Short mmCIF file of C-alpha atoms in Angstrom, two decimals:
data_model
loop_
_atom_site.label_atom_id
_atom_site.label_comp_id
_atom_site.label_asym_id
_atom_site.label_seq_id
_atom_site.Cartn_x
_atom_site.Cartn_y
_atom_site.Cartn_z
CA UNK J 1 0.00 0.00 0.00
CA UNK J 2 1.16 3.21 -0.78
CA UNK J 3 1.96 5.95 1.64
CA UNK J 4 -0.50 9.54 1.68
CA UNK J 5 1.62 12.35 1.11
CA UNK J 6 3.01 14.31 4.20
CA UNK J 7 0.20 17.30 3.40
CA UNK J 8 1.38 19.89 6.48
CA UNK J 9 5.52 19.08 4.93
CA UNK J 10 4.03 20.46 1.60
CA UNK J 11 2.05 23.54 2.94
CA UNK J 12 4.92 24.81 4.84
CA UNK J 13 7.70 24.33 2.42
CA UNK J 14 6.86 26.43 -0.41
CA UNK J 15 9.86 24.07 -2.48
CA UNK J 16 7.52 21.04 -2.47
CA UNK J 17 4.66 22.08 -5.41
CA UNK J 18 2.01 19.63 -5.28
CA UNK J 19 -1.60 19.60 -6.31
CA UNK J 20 -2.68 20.24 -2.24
CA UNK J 21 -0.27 23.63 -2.45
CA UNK J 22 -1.47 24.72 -5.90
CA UNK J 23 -5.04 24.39 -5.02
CA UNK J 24 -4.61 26.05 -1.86
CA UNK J 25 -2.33 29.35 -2.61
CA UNK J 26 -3.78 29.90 -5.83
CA UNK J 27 -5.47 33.29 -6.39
CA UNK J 28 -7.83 34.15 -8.65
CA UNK J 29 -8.05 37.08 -11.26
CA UNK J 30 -10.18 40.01 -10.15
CA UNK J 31 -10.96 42.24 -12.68
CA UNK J 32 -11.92 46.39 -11.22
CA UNK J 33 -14.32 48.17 -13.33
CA UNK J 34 -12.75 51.03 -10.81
CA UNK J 35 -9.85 51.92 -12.17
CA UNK J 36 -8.82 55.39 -12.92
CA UNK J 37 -9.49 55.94 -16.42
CA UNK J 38 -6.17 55.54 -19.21
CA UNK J 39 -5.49 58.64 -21.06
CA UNK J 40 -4.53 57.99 -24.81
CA UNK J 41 -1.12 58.01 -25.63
CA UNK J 42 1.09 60.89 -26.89
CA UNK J 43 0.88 59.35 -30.30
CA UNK J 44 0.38 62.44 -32.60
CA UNK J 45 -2.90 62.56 -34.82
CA UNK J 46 -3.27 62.52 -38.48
CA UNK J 47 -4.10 65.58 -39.38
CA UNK J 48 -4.08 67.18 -42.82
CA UNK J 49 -3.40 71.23 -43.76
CA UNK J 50 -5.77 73.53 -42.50
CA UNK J 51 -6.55 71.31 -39.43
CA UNK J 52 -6.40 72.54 -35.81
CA UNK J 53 -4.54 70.34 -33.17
CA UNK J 54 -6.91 71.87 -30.80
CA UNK J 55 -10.14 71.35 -32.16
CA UNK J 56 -8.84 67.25 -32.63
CA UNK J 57 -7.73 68.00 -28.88
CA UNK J 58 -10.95 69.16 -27.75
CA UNK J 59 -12.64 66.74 -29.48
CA UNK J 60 -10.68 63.35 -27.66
CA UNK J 61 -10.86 65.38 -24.48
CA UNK J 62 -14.65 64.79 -25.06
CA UNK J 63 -14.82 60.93 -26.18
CA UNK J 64 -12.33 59.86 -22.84
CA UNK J 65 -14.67 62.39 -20.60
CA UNK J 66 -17.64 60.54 -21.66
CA UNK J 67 -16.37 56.77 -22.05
CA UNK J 68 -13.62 56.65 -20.10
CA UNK J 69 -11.39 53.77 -20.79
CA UNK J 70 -10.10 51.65 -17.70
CA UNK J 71 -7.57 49.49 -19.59
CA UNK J 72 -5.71 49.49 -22.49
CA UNK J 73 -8.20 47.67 -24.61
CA UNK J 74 -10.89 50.02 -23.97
CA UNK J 75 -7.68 52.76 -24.68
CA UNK J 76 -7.49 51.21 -28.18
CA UNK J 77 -11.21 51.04 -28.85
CA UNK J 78 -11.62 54.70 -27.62
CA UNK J 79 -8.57 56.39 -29.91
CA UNK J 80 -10.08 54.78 -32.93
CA UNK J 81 -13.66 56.36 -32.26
CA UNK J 82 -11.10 59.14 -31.79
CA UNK J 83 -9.62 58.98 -35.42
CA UNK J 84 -12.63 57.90 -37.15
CA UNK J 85 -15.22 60.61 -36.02
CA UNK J 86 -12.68 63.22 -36.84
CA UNK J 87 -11.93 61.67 -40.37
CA UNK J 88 -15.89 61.56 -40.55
CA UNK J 89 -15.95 65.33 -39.99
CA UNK J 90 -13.32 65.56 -42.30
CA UNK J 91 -14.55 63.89 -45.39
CA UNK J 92 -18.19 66.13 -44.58
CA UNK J 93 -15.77 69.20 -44.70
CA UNK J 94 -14.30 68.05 -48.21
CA UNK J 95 -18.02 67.29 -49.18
CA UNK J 96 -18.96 70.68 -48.62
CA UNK J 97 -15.42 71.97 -49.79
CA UNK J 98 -16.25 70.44 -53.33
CA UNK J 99 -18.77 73.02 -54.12
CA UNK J 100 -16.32 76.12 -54.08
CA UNK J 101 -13.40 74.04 -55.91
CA UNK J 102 -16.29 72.71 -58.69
CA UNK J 103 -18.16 75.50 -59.30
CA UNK J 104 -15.90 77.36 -61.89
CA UNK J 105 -16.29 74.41 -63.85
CA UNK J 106 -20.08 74.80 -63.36
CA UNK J 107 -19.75 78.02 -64.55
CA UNK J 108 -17.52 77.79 -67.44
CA UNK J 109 -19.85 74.59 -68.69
CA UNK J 110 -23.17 76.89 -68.40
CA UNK J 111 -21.23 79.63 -70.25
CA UNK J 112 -20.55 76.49 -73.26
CA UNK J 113 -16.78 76.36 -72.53
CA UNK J 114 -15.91 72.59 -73.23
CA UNK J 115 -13.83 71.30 -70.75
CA UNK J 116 -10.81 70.54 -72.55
CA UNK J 117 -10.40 74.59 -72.72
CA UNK J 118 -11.26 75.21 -69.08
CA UNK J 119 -8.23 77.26 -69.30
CA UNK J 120 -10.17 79.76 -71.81
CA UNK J 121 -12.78 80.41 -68.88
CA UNK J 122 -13.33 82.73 -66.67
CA UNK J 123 -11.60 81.93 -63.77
CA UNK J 124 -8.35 81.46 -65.31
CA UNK J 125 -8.65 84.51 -67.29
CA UNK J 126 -9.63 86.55 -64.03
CA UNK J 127 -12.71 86.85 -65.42
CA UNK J 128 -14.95 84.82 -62.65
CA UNK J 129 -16.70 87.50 -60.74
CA UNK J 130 -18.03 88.88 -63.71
CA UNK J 131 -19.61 85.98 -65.60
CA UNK J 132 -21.45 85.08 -62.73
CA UNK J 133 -23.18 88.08 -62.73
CA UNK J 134 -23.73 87.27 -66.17
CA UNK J 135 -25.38 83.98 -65.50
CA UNK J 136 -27.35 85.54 -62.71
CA UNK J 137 -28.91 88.07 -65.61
CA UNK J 138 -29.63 85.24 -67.51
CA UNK J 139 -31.47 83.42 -64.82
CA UNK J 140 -28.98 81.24 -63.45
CA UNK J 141 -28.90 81.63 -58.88
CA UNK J 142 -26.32 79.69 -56.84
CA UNK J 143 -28.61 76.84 -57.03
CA UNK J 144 -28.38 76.29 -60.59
CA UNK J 145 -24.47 76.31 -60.38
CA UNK J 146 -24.28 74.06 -57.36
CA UNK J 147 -26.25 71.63 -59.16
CA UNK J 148 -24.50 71.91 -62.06
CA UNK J 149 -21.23 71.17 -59.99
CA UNK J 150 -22.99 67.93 -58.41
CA UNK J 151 -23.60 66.47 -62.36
CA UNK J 152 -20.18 67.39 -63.66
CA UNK J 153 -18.35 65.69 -60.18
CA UNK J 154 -20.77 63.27 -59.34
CA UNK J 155 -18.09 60.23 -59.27
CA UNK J 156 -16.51 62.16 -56.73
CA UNK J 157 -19.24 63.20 -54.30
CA UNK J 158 -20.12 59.36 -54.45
CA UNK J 159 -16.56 58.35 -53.85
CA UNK J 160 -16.50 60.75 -50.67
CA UNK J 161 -20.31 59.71 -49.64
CA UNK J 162 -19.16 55.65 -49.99
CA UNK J 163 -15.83 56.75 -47.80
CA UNK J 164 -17.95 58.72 -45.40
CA UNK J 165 -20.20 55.91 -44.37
CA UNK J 166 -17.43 53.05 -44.55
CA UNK J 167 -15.60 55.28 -41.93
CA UNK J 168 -19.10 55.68 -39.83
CA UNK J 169 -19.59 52.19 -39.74
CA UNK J 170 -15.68 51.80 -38.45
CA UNK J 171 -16.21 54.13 -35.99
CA UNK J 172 -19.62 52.71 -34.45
CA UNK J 173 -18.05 49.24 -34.58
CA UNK J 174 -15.14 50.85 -32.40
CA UNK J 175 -17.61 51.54 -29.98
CA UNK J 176 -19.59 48.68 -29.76
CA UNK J 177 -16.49 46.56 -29.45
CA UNK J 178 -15.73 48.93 -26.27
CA UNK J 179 -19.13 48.45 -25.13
CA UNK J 180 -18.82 44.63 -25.82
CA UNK J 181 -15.43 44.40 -24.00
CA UNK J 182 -17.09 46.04 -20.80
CA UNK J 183 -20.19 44.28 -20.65
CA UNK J 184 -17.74 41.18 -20.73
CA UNK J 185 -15.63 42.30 -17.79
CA UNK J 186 -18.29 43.27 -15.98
CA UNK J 187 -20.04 39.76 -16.66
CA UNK J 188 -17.28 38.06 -15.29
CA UNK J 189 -16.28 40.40 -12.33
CA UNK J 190 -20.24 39.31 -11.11
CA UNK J 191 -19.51 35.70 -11.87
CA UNK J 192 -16.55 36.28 -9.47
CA UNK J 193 -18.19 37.57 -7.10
CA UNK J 194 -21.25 35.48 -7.07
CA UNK J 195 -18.83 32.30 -6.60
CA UNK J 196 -16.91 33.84 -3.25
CA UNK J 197 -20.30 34.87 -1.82
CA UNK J 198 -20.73 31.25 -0.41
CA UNK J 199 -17.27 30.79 0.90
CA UNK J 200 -17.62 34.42 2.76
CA UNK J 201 -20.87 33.23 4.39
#
């Protein structure tokens, strides 16, 4: 017959692993929904010309006031709501942005330039300001030339609008994943606690 193992030898001497010293000093993982929340890191944004450092600033200042990440997961989630909502706001800006850089084409189409001699028009030949007061004596209002700038770069506005709401999409999916990840934690912080309740009673 085989001999038990000496049990109190293996609890004191923290040398002798076993099974009884594993199971007994063995902690388990406690996740805190508590912790301070994780700033982003100093990596700098990607910003284009005419963008202001502040107003991205301002803007992440916002997203980590209102979701504020406890761990670097929810960090990584929460910079690329970051990025994405300010790309968002940046491809609407370009949207709008369109308009101004389209419309002497607009204008030189409505006056019957063709457009391989956009360079006889009037912009190029300083000559903007005054044909569209021309067009407006005709009957032409910045409606008219707007709309004629949506037919002539209609490729383009769809090629912003299809960029626009793949980036949307990324962005909400960076949030539910945050969401997701959190509801998860939180899931499992309960499970842990619900388990210990018996052994504190």
């Amino acid at each position: 017959m085989s001999t038990p193992p000496d049990t109190s030898e293996t609890l004191s001497n923290p040398a002798n692993v076993g099974p009884i010293a594993t199971a007994t000093t063995k902690k388990p993982t406690v996740i805190s929904l508590d912790q301070p929340p994780v700033r982003l890191g100093d990596e700098p944004p990607r910003l284009i010309s005419h963008e202001n450092i502040n107003d991205f600033n301002a803007l992440k200042d916002k997203v980590l006031n209102y979701l504020k990440p406890q761990n670097i997961i929810e960090e990584l989630y929460a910079s690329d709501f970051v990025q994405l909502e300010w790309e968002a706001r940046r491809l609407r800006a370009i949207s709008s942005a369109l308009y101004s850089a389209g419309r002497p084409f607009a204008v030189a189409k409505l006056l019957g330039f063709p457009d391989e001699r956009f360079c006889d028009s009037p912009l190029p030949r300083g000559q903007y300001g005054e044909k569209i007061e021309e067009l407006k004596r005709k009957g032409y209002d910045p409606e008219d030339l707007n709309a004629q700038t949506t037919m002539i770069f209609a490729s383009i506005f769809e090629s912003v609008d299809k960029r626009l709401a793949v980036v949307e999409m990324r962005r909400d999916q960076a949030l539910s994943k945050l969401e997701d990840r959190r509801a998860a934690d939180l899931a499992v912080l309960k499970t842990i606690d619900a388990s210990a309740s018996p052994l504190e009673a």
